[in-house]
Amino acid sequence: MKRGKHMSKLYLSWFMILLLPLSLFGEVRCNKVYSEFSAIEELCPYNEGLAAFKIRDQWGFVDTSGKIVVEPTYDDVRDFSSGLAAVIIDEKYGFIDKSGSLVIPMQYTSVESFSEGLAVVEVEGKYGYIDATNRLIIPAIYERAQPFMNGVAVVEDEAKRTLLIEKSGKTIKTFDSNVSLDGWNQDFGHYVATVKYPPFLINVDGRRMEFPYEADNNPTYSEGVLIVNKYINNESLYGIMDLNEKWLVEPRFVELEAYSSGLAIATIEDKSETHNRKSGLIDKGGKFVVAPIYDRLERSDQGTYFGHQTSPEEKTDVLDAAGKLLFSTKCGIYPSATEGNWKTYPGCEGDSGIWVMHLGGKPQHLSITEPEISQVGDYLLLSKKKDQEYTGGYDANETFVLLDPHGIVLSSEDSDVQGKYNWVRLITSKGEQANANPYLLPAAIIIKDYEQIAILTQDHKILTQKEWNYESELLDYSYNSSGEALEGPFIMKAGEVWGAVDGQGRWVIQPDFERLTLFRHGLAFATFHDEEVIVDNSGRIIPFPPGRSYRRIAPFLITGMDESENSVLYRVTEGKLEKLSLPSGVILGEHIEQGLITAQIDEKWGLLDTRDGQWTLAPAYSTEPEPLLQGAHLIGWKSKVLVQLEKSSIELKGLISPLGKELIKPQFSDIVIDYQKGELLRTTKGSQNEGLIDINGKEILPNIHDTISYTDHGWYLANRKEEKGLINTRGEWTVAPGPYWFSQLDKRPYSREENNDEKVQHVHVDGMISTKEKPQPMADDQPSYWWFVIEGTYDDKQTVFYGFDWKERLRLEGEATDEFSEGWIVLNTGEKKRGFPTALANSAGKVVGPLPYEEIKPMHNGLFRVKKSIPDKQKKGGDEYKESSVYGFINSSGKVAIPSKFEAADDFSEERAIVLLQGNLGVIDKSGNLLLHSGWHCGEDPILLDGKGKIIWPKNVKPGC
């Protein structure tokens, strides 16, 4: 590696140092300490008295005195272990001893370091174990192998099963193929074992089916068969299996989508063609019903298919659900633009107009281009403003076509419309009363210049009266911006007063009102002779009750606040108001379904029966219940309570029947309807623990699954969460599989496991479980096994240490930054402004400090690594790249052991530490003596120097430049 001529000094000047995160430099393997400008590219911590280093892209080793014992001649090396180190040249591995002698030839394609006298080697794609004499002790018969530890090793056989073996090669235990062990057993002699469960299907009728293990990826269930992915000759192919794992169609498709109505999109590959992938439709026997002629074949949400071809000419075929050709177009692939009873297929440049098709009908082509599309029931309206100027603030005339299943009902070219009306809008109707009396509303409204109005009856007649006037309120029949129930009769303004007509234009309610709202739930609010009144859909006038904020909530039912600000509920019957008796102090909520309304009293929610005003479900919930609806069908109610945990609060949900009976107390983080008919409900505990219950609250699947999703025909696909347990070196479970992480077993012989409810338990490697409610003792209670919590306020924190048995061991002022190490711990004191932000403490409670260091790292080899900010007065002016901190080491008394003078430093290991000084990596001892350093000779060539600055590598360096 060369450096520019401007770097003429032996060492980089102070301001040229640049420290950046290791991740930016890709292949940095072992250094926490790094500089882009260091002559030593990498310098690893010592292991068995030697440290690996990289210079000029080659690796070697130095001893603890800084002497080179293995010249940098290797492409890569591993640390010494059992007196030997793996080395690599030209992608072949061998082993050297500490003198640098090659004791095992460079003959292996991959190896692991020696451990307990044996090393893993790869021989012809299989793995076995050699000893230090290169004798193959355990044959290379395994797919994978890990180093020996505590007398055993983990391997994998051809059947992809995990095995535990001893040093003779004898198998101790063979595990099921869904059980895997981490490669190293922990310091406490146990392996973390992971149990993975295959996905399975469960039906609403209780049938259950496991997925086959033969699949390389999870199969897809679709209409009674499995779409299975397998790798054959390194090619990913798809085939079809039945539920008994029998191949119906051998894997031969490069892509295969889920079935719909018995057909699936399948893609094959013809390697002789330039565009070598073609798609068609196959049946469940794998036979092409639609030949694979399409470059792209897609299924729309409405069940039709779009097949796109680029040759011999570009076109798109539109196919029905059975694969029958409906029509062809020169347009590219596009989705259907509408939902409901109509499908629409807009045209494009070169193929204008639009194709439309009613469900079960034949496609029709219309010349109107790029229209706005709306539909209500069996009606479809296509409309577009004409390209013409207009004045007076009115919309331009519209070109429109209105269709029903029998054909065109009305168009802007009809003589009854042309020149008489500008535009037409369909009427959106919904709600119980609209369904009960559909002929109280017309099919559409037709408008001229926002002044004249006509209606289109359900039998397609245009009706109008001279006295009818247009008002903007009428547009809500089309847009229904409130989203509430919308129904007839149809309100109409005649002169300055309002009334209502039926779908045939006959006055149902005479025009006698100064104001009249749209009818909802059989009622309208009106002004009659300057008095606020209620009008029912037969025209009866009811005086408005005293109070405010009244709203229509259900058929002939209104609620509001009386003059005393209490909730009131009225039923309208035969033109009269009936006030229902409500419990004192009740406040009605927003949700009402099947005669039950949410209500609260004393900040607790329940359900009231609107028929008698009495509690159906007594108030017991902290949050308003929510109806579970499948369309307009009530499945039940979701109850909610707010639960305060130790660190936060969560909202839990339960299940209430449609009649108001509690089926499941609140215990889930969510409940959702997961099937189009609402047979089963999907429940979640915590962030992602899914289960299934039926609508009666019976558990179908417990909450131990990653995902549960509906497929088809009553089948749900469930993926159970993997579980972890502990296995000892005899292959025995000491902790049965469960929802554990085991993330701290490198520090202590137990793991702190927290569930979704913030409940913590301690799981010991021997299977003992200790909880706050049921604490258990542990024989070995050294400080490094303690755990801690931070208590107090921001400015006044305490660290409290506990043992396995949850009993307090130690309480210290300040905030601990890590666990105990060599009997000592580091604290943040909160006194940063005073320049004393840190302190030390031992397990007996002795505190040293506060100390003037910005950061202190845990003790290693009897010393703490410290970071200290450089005072402004010591900074050199203009040093833009100068570091603001330096590193050194202190002892347990807080006294300086090695002054802070390094730009970066690592912890001590084997009495040596890696440091960065003047931009170059080096090695120091515990007295701070520099034993090895690096630099650039004449600013160009990397060199190594001893502690006195003498060049020790390369040996042929000439003095001077």
Tab-separated table of C-alpha atoms in Angstrom, residues 146 154 180-186 190-194:
chain	number	residue	atom	x	y	z
A	146	GLN	CA	-19.108	-27.435	14.971
A	154	VAL	CA	-22.918	-30.535	17.221
A	180	SER	CA	-31.430	-27.379	16.006
A	181	LEU	CA	-28.660	-26.534	18.505
A	182	ASP	CA	-26.406	-23.514	18.533
A	183	GLY	CA	-22.831	-24.408	17.673
A	184	TRP	CA	-21.263	-23.825	21.088
A	185	ASN	CA	-22.595	-24.945	24.427
A	186	GLN	CA	-22.472	-22.081	26.897
A	190	HIS	CA	-25.713	-26.255	27.946
A	191	TYR	CA	-26.848	-25.738	24.381
A	192	VAL	CA	-29.649	-23.396	23.414
A	193	ALA	CA	-31.956	-25.592	21.321
A	194	THR	CA	-34.510	-24.197	18.877
